[in-house]
Each structure stands twice: as C-alpha cells, then as structure tokens.
mmCIF file of N, CA and C in Angstrom:
data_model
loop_
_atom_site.group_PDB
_atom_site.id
_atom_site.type_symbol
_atom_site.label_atom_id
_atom_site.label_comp_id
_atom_site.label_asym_id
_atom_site.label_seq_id
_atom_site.Cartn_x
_atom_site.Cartn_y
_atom_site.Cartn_z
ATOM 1 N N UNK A 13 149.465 183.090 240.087
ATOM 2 C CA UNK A 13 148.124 183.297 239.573
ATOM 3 C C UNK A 13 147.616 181.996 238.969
ATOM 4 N N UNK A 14 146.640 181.849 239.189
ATOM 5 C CA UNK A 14 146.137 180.630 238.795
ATOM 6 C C UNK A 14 144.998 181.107 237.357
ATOM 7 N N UNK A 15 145.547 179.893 236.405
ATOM 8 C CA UNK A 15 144.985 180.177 234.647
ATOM 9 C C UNK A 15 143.325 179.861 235.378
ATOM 10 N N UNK A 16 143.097 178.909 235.876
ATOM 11 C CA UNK A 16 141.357 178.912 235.954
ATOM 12 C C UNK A 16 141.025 179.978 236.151
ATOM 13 N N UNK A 17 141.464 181.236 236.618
ATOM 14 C CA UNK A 17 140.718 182.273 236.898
ATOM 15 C C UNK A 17 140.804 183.103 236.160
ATOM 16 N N UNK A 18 139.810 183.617 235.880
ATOM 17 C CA UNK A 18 139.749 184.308 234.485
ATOM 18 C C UNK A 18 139.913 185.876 234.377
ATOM 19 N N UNK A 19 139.705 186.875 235.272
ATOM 20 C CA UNK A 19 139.863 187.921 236.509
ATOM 21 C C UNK A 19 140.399 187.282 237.921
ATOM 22 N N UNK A 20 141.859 188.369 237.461
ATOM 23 C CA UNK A 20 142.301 187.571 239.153
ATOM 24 C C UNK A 20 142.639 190.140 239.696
ATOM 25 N N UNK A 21 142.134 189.851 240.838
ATOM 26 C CA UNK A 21 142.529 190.995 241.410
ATOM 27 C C UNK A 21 143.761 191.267 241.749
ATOM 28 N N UNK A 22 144.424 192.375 241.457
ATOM 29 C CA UNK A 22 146.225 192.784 241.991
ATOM 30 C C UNK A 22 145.910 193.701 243.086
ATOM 31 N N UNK A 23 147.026 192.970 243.665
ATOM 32 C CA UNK A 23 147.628 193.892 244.913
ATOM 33 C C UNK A 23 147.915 195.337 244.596
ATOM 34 N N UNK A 24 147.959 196.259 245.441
ATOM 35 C CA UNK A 24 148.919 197.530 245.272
ATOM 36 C C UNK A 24 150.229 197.574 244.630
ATOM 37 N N UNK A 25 151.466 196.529 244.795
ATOM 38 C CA UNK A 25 152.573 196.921 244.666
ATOM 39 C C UNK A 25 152.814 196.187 243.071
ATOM 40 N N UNK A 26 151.929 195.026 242.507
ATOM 41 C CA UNK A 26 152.019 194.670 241.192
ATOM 42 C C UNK A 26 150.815 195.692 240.830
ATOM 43 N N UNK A 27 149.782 196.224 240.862
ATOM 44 C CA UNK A 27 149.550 197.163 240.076
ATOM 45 C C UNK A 27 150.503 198.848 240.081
ATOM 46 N N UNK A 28 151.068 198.958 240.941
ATOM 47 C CA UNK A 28 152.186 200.018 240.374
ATOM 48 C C UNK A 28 153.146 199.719 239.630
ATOM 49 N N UNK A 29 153.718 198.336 239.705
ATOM 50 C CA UNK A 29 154.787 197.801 239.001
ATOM 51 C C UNK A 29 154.180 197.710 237.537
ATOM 52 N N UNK A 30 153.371 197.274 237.273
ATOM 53 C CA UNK A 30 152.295 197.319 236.251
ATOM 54 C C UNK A 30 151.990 198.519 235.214
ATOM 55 N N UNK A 31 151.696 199.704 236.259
ATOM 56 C CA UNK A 31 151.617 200.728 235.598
ATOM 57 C C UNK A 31 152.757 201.818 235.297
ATOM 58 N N UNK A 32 153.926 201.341 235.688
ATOM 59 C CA UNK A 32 155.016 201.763 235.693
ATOM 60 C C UNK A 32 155.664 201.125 234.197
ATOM 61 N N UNK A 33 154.935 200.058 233.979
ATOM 62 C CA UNK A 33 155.874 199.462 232.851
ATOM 63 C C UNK A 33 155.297 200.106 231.301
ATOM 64 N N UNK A 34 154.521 200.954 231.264
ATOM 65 C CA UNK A 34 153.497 201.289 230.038
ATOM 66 C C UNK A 34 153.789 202.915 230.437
ATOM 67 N N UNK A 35 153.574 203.558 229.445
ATOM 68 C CA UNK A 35 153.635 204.943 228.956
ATOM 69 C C UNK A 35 152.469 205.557 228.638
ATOM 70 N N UNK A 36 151.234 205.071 228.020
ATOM 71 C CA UNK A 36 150.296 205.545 227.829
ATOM 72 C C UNK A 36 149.223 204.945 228.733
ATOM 73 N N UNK A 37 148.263 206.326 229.270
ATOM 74 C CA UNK A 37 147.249 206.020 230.008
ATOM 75 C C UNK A 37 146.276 206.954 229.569
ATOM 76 N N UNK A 38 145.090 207.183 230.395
ATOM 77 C CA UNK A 38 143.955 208.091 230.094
ATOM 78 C C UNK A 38 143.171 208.713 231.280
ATOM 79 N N UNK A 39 143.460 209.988 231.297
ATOM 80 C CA UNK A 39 143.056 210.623 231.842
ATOM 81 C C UNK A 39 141.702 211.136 232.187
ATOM 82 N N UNK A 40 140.953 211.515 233.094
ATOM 83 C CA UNK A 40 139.579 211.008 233.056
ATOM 84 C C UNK A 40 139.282 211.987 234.226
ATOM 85 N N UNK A 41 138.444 213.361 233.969
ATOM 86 C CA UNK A 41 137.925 214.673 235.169
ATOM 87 C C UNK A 41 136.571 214.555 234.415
ATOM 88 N N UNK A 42 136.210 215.988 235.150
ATOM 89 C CA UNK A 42 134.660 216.537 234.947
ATOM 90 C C UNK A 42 134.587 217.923 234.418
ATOM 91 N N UNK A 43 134.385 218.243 233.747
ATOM 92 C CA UNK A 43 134.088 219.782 233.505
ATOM 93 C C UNK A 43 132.307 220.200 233.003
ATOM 94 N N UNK A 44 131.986 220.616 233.945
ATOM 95 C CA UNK A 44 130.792 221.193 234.116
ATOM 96 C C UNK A 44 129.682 220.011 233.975
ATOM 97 N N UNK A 45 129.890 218.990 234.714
ATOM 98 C CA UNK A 45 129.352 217.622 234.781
ATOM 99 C C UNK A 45 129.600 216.519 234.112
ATOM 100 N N UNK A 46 130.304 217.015 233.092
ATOM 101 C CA UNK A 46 130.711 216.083 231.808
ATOM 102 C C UNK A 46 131.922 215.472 231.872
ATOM 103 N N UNK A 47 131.800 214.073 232.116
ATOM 104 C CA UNK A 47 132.709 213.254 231.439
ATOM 105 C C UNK A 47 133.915 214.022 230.687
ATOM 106 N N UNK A 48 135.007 214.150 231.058
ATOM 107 C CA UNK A 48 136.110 213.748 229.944
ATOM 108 C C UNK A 48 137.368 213.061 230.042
ATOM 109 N N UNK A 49 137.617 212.619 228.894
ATOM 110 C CA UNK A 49 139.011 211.817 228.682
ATOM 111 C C UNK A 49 140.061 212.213 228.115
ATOM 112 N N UNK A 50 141.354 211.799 228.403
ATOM 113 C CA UNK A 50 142.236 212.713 227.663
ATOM 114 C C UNK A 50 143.305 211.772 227.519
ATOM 115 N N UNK A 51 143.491 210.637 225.959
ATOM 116 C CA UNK A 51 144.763 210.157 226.489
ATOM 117 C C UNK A 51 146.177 210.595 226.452
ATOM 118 N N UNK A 52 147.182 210.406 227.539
ATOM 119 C CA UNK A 52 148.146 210.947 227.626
ATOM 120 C C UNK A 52 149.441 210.343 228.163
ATOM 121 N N UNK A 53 150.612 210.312 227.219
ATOM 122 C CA UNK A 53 151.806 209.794 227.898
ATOM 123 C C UNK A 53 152.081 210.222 229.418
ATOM 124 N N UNK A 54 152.852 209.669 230.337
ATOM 125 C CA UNK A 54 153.252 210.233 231.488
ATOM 126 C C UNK A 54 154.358 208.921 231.939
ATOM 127 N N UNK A 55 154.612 209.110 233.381
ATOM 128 C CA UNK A 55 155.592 208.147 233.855
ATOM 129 C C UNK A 55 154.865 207.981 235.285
ATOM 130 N N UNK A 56 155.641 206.950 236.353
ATOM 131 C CA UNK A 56 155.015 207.047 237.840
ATOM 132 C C UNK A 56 156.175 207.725 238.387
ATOM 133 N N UNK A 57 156.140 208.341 239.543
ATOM 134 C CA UNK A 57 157.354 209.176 240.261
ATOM 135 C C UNK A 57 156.268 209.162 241.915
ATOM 136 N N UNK A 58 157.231 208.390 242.424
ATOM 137 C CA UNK A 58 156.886 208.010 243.863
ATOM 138 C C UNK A 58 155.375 207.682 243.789
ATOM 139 N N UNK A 59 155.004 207.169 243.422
ATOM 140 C CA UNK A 59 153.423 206.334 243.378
ATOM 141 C C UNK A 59 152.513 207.397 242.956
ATOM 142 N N UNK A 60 152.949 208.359 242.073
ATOM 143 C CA UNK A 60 151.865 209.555 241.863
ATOM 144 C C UNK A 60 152.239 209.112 240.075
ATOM 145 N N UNK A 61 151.027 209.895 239.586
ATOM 146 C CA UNK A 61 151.362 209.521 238.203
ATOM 147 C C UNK A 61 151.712 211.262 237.486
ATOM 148 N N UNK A 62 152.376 211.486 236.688
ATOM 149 C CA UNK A 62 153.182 212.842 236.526
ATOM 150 C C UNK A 62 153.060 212.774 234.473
ATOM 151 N N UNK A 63 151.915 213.520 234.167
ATOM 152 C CA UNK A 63 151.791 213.723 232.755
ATOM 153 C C UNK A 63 152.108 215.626 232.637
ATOM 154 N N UNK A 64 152.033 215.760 231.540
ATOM 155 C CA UNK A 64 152.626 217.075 230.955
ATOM 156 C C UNK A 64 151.070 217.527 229.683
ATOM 157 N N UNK A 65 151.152 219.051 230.045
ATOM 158 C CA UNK A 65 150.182 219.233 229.073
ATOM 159 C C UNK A 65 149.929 220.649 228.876
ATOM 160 N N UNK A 66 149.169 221.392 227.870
ATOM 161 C CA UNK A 66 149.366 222.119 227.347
ATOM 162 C C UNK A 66 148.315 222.901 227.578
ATOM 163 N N UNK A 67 147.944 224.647 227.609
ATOM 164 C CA UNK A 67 146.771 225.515 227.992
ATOM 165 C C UNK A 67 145.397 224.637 226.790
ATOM 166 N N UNK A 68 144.452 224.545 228.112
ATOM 167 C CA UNK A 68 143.150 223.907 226.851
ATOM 168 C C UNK A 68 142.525 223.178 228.252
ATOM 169 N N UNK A 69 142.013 222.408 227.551
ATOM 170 C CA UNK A 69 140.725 221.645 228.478
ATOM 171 C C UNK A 69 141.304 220.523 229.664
ATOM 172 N N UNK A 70 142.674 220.406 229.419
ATOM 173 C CA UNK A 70 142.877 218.878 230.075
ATOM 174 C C UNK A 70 143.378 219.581 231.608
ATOM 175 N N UNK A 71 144.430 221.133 231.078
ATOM 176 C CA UNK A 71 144.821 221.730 232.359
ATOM 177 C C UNK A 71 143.364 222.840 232.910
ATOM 178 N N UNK A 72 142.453 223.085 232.074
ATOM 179 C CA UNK A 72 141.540 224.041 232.760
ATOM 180 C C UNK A 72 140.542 222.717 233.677
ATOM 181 N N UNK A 73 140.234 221.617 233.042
ATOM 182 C CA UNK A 73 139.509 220.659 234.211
ATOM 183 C C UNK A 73 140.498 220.268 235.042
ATOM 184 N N UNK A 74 141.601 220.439 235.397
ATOM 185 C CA UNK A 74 142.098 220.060 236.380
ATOM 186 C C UNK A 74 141.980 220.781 237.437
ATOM 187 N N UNK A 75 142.393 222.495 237.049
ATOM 188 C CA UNK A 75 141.650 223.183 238.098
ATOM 189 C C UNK A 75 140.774 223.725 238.221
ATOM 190 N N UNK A 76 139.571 223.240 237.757
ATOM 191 C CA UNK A 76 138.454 223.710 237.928
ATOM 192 C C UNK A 76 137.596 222.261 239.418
ATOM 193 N N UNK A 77 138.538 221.043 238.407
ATOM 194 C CA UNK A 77 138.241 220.012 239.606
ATOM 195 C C UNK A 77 139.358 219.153 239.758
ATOM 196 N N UNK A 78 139.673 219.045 240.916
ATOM 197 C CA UNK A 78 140.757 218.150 241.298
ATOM 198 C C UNK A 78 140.453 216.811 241.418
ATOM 199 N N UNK A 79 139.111 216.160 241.315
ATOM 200 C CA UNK A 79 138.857 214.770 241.393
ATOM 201 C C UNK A 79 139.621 214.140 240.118
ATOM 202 N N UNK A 80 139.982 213.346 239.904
ATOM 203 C CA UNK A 80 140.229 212.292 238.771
ATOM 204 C C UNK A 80 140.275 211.003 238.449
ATOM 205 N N UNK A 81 140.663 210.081 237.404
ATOM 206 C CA UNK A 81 140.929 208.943 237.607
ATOM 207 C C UNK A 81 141.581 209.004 236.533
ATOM 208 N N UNK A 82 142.958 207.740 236.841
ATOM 209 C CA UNK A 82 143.239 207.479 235.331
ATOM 210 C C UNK A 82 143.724 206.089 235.238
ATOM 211 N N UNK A 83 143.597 205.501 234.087
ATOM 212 C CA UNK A 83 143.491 204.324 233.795
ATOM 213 C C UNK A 83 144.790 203.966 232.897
ATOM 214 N N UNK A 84 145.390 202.950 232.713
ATOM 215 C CA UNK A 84 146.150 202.708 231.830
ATOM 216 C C UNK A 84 146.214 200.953 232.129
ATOM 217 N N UNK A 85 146.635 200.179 230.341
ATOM 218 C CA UNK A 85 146.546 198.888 230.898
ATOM 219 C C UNK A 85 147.237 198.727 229.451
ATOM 220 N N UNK A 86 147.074 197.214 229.152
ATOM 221 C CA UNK A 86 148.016 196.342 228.461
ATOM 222 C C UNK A 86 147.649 194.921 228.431
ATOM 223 N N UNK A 87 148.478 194.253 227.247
ATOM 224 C CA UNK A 87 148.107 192.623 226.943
ATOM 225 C C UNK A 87 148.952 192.577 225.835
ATOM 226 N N UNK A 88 148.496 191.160 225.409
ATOM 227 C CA UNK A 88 149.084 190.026 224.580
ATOM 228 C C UNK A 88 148.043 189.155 224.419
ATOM 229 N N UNK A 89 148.284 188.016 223.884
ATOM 230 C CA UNK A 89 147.509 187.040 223.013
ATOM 231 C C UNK A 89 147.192 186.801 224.116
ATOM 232 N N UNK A 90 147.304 186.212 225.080
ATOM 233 C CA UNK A 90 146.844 185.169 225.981
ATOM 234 C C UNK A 90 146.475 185.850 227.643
ATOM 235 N N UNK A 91 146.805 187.155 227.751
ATOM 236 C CA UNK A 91 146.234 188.065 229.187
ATOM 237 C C UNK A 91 146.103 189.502 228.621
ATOM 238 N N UNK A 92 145.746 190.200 229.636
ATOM 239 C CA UNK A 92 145.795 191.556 229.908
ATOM 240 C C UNK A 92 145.593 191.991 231.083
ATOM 241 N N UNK A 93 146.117 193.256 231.188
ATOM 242 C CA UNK A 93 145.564 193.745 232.692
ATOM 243 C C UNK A 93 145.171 195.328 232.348
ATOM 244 N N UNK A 94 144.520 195.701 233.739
ATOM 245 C CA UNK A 94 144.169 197.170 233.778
ATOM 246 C C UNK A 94 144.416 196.939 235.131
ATOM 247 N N UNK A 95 145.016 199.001 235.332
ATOM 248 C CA UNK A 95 145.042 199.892 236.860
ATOM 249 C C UNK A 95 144.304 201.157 236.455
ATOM 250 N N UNK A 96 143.403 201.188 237.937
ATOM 251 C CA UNK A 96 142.777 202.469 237.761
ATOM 252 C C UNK A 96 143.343 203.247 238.932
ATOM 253 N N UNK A 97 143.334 204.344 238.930
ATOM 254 C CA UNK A 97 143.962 205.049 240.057
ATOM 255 C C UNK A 97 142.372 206.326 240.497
ATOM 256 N N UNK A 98 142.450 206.155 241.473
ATOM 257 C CA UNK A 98 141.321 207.098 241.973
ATOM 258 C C UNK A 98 142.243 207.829 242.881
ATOM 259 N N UNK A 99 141.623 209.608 243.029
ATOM 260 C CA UNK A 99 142.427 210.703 243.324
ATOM 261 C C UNK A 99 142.339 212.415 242.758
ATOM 262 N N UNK A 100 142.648 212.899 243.135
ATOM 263 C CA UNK A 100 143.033 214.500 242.889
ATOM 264 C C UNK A 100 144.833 214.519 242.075
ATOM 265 N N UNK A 101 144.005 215.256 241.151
ATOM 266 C CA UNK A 101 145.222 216.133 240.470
ATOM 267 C C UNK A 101 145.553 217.519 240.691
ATOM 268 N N UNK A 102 146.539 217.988 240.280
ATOM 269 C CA UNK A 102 147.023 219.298 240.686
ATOM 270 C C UNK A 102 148.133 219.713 239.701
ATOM 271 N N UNK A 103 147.860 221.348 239.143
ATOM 272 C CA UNK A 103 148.764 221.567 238.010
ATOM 273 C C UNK A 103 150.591 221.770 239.205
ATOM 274 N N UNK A 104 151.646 221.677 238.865
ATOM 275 C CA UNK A 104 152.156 221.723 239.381
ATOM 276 C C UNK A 104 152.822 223.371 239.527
ATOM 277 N N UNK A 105 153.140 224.118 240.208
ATOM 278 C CA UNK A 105 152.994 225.640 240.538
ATOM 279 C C UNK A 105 154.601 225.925 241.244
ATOM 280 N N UNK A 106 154.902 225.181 242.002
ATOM 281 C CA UNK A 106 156.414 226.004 242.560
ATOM 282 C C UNK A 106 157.576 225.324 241.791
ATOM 283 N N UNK A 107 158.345 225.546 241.993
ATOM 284 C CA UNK A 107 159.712 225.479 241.425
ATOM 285 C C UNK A 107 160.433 224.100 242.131
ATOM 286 N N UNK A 108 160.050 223.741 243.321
ATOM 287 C CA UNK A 108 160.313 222.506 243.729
ATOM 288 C C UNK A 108 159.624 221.673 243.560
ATOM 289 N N UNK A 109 157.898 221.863 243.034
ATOM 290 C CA UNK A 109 157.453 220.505 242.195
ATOM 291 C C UNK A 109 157.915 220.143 240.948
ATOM 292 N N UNK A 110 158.213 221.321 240.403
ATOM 293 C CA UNK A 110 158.473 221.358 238.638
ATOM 294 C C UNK A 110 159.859 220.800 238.568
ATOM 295 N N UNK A 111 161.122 221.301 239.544
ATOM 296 C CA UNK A 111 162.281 220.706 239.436
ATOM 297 C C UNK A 111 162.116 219.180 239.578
ATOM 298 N N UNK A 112 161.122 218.510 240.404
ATOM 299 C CA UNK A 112 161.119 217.058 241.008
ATOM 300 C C UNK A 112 160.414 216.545 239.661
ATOM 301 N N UNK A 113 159.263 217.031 238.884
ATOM 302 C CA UNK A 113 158.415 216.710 238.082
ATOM 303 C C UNK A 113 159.756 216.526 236.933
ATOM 304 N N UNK A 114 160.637 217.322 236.168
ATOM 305 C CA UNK A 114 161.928 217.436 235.142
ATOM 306 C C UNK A 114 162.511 216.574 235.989
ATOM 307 N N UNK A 115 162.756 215.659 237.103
ATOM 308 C CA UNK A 115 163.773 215.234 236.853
ATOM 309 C C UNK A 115 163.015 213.349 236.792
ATOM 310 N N UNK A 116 161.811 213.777 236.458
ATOM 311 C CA UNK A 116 161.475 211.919 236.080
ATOM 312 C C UNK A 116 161.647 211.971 234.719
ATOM 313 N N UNK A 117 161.772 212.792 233.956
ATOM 314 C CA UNK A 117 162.306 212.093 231.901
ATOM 315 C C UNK A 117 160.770 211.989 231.685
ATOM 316 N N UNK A 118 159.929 212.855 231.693
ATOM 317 C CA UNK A 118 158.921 212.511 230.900
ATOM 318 C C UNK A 118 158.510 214.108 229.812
ATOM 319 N N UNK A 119 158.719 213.292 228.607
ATOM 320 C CA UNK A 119 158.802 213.998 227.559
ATOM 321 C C UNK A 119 157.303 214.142 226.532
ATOM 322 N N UNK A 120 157.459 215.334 226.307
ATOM 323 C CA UNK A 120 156.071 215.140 225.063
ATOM 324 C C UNK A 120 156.203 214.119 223.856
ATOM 325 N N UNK A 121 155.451 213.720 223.446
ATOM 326 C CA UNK A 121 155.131 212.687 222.450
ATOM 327 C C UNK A 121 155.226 213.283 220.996
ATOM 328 N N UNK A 122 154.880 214.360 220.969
ATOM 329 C CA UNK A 122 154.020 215.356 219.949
ATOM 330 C C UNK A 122 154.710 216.234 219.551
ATOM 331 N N UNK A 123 155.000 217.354 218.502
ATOM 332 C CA UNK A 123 155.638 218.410 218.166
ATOM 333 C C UNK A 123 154.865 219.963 218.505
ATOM 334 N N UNK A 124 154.370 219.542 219.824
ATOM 335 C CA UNK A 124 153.668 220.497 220.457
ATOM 336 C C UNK A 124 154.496 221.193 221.758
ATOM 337 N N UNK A 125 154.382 222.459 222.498
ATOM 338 C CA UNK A 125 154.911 222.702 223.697
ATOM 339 C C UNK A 125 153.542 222.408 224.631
ATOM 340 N N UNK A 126 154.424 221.814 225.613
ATOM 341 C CA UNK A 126 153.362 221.235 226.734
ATOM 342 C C UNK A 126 154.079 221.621 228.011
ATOM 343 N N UNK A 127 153.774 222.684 228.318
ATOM 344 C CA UNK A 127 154.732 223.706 229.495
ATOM 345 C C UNK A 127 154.158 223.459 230.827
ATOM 346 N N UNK A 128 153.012 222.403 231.198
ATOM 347 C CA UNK A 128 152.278 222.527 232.527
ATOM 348 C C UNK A 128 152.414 221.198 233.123
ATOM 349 N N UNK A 129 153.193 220.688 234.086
ATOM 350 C CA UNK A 129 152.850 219.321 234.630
ATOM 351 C C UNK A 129 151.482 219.658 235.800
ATOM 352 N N UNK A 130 150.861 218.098 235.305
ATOM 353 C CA UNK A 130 150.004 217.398 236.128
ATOM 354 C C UNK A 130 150.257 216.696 237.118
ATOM 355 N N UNK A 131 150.303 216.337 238.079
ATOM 356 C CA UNK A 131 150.685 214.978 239.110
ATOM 357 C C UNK A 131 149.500 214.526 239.248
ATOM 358 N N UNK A 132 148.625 213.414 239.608
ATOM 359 C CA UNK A 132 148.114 212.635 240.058
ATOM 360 C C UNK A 132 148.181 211.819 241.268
ATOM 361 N N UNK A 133 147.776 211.841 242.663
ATOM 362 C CA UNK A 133 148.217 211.757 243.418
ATOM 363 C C UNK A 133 146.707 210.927 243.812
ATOM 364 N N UNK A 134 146.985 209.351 244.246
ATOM 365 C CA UNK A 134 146.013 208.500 244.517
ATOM 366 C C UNK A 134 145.610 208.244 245.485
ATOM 367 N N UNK A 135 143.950 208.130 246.007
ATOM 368 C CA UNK A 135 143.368 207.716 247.066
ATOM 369 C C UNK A 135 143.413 206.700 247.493
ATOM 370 N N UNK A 136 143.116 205.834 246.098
ATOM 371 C CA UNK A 136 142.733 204.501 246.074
ATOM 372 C C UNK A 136 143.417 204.182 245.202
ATOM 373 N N UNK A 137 143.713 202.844 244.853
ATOM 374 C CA UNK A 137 144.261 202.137 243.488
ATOM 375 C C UNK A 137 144.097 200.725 243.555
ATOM 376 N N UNK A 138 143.614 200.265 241.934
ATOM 377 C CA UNK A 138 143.063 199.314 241.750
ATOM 378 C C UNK A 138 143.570 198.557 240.760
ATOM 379 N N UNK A 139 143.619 197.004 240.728
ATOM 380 C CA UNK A 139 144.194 196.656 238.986
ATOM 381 C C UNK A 139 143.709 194.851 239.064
ATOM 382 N N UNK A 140 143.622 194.851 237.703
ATOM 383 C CA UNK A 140 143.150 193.203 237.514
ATOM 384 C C UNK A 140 143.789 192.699 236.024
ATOM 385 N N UNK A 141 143.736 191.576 236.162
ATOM 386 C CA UNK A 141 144.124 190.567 235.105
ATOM 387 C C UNK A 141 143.617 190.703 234.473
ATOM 388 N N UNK A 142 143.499 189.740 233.454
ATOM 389 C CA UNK A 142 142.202 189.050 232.748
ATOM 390 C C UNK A 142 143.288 188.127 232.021
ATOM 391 N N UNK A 143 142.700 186.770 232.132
ATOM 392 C CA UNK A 143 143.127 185.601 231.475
ATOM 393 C C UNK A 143 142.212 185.609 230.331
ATOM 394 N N UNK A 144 142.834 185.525 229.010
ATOM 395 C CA UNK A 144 141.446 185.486 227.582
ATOM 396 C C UNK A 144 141.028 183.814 227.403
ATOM 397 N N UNK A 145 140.159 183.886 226.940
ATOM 398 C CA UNK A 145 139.893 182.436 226.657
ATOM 399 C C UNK A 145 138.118 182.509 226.482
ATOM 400 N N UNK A 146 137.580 181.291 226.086
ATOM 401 C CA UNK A 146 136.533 181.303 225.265
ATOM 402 C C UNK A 146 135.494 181.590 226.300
ATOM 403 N N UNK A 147 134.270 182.214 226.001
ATOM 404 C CA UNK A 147 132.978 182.146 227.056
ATOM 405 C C UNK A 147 132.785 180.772 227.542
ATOM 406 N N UNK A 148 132.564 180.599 228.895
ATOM 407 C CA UNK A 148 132.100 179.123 229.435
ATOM 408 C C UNK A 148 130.653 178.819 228.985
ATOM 409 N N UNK A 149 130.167 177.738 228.809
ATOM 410 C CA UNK A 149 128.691 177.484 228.250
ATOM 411 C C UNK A 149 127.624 178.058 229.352
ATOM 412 N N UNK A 150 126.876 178.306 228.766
ATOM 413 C CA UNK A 150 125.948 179.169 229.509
ATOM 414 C C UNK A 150 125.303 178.466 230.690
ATOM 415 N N UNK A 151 125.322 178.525 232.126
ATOM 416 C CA UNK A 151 125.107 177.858 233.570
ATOM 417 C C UNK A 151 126.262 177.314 234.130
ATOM 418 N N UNK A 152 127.492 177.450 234.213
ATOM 419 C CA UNK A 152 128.651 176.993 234.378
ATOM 420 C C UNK A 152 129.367 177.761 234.642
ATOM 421 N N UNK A 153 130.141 177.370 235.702
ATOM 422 C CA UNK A 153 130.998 178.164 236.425
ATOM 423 C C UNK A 153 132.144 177.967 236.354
ATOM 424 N N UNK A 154 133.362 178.777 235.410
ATOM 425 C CA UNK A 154 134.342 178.215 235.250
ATOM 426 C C UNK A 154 135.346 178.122 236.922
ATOM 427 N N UNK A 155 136.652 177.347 236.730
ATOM 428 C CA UNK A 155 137.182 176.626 237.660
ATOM 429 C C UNK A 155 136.999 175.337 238.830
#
C-alpha cells in the first residue's frame, strides 16, 4: 500500500481477513422503512458473518426483511479501515445450522440469554483503508 494514498480500496480476501480480526460490528435492516442499527459481537464462519441475539427488534427485522448490511472496522494512530458486507440474513432454524453456528465460539457479551443465531450471508463485500494525516491545502491533489 502506498502512504500517498490516503483511501486505498481492499480486495475481497484482506477485507475478510480484516473483518475476521475484530469482534464488534453493526448491524444494519429496515423495519417498516426505517433505518436500523444494532451493534453486535459475532465472528466470520466460512465468509458469512454469524451474530447471536435475543426475541426483540434485531431478530423480528430480520424476518420481516432479509436485506442487510453490516459494517465493522478499526484503527490506530496512524490508519484505519472499514468492511461493509451487503446481503440477506436469516434467523438460523434447523439443527444443522445451529450445530455449525455452536461450533464457531461465538458467545454473548452480556448477562443476557441470546437463544437465536443470525448468519449473514454476502452479495457483495467491500473494505478500505484510510491513511490519517492532515487535510491537503485547498486545490491540491495529494500524491
């Protein structure tokens, strides 16, 4: 990656590697036109993203709409990045998703029961850098 660039675009296989390395992301449907967000621990398990959650709004917009997106990202002093994942979710229902879903280790955060996995399963997927550093003077094109 080259530092002149200040946004550099990732491939597919460093933005999974990427989003594989972080625990928290945010979840992002529609319920009855509206915007919502939900942030939520999860893990990746075969390029799908696999969160856990509890009767309420996060599992009733899921099946009410299967579109989603979810985002998760990260930094330090000197970069950051974000992945967005575009896609359908789905509560998980038989006994051979739920056994596959228990055997990635993803645990609640919270002293809550969260009895319903989610999977996330992507259309598209997207992710970028960002190198930090000062605004360039105004008409100037950095690099």
């Amino acid at each position: 990656m080259s530092t002149s660039e200040p946004v550099t675009m990732l491939g597919e296989d460093e933005s999974w590697d990427l989003l594989s390395s972080v625990a928290l992301g945010r979840y992002v449907t529609s319920i009855g036109g509206r915007p919502e967000i939900f942030p939520v621990n999860f893990v990746v398990q075969n390029r799908t993203v696999l969160f856990r959650t509890a009767e309420g709004t996060k599992l009733f917009g899921t099946v009410v709409n299967t579109l989603a997106l979810f985002e998760a990202d990260d930094h330090n002093v000197a970069e950051g990045w974000s992945v967005i994942l575009r896609g359908t979710a789905h509560v998980l229902a038989t006994s051979a998703e739920i056994d596959e879903a228990e055997r990635a280790g993803l645990y609640t955060w919270t002293a809550t029961e969260k009895l319903r996995f989610v999977r996330v399963t992507p259309t598209a997927i997207t992710g970028r850098r960002f190198v930090f550093g000062p605004e360039p003077d105004r008409g100037t094109v950095p690099g």
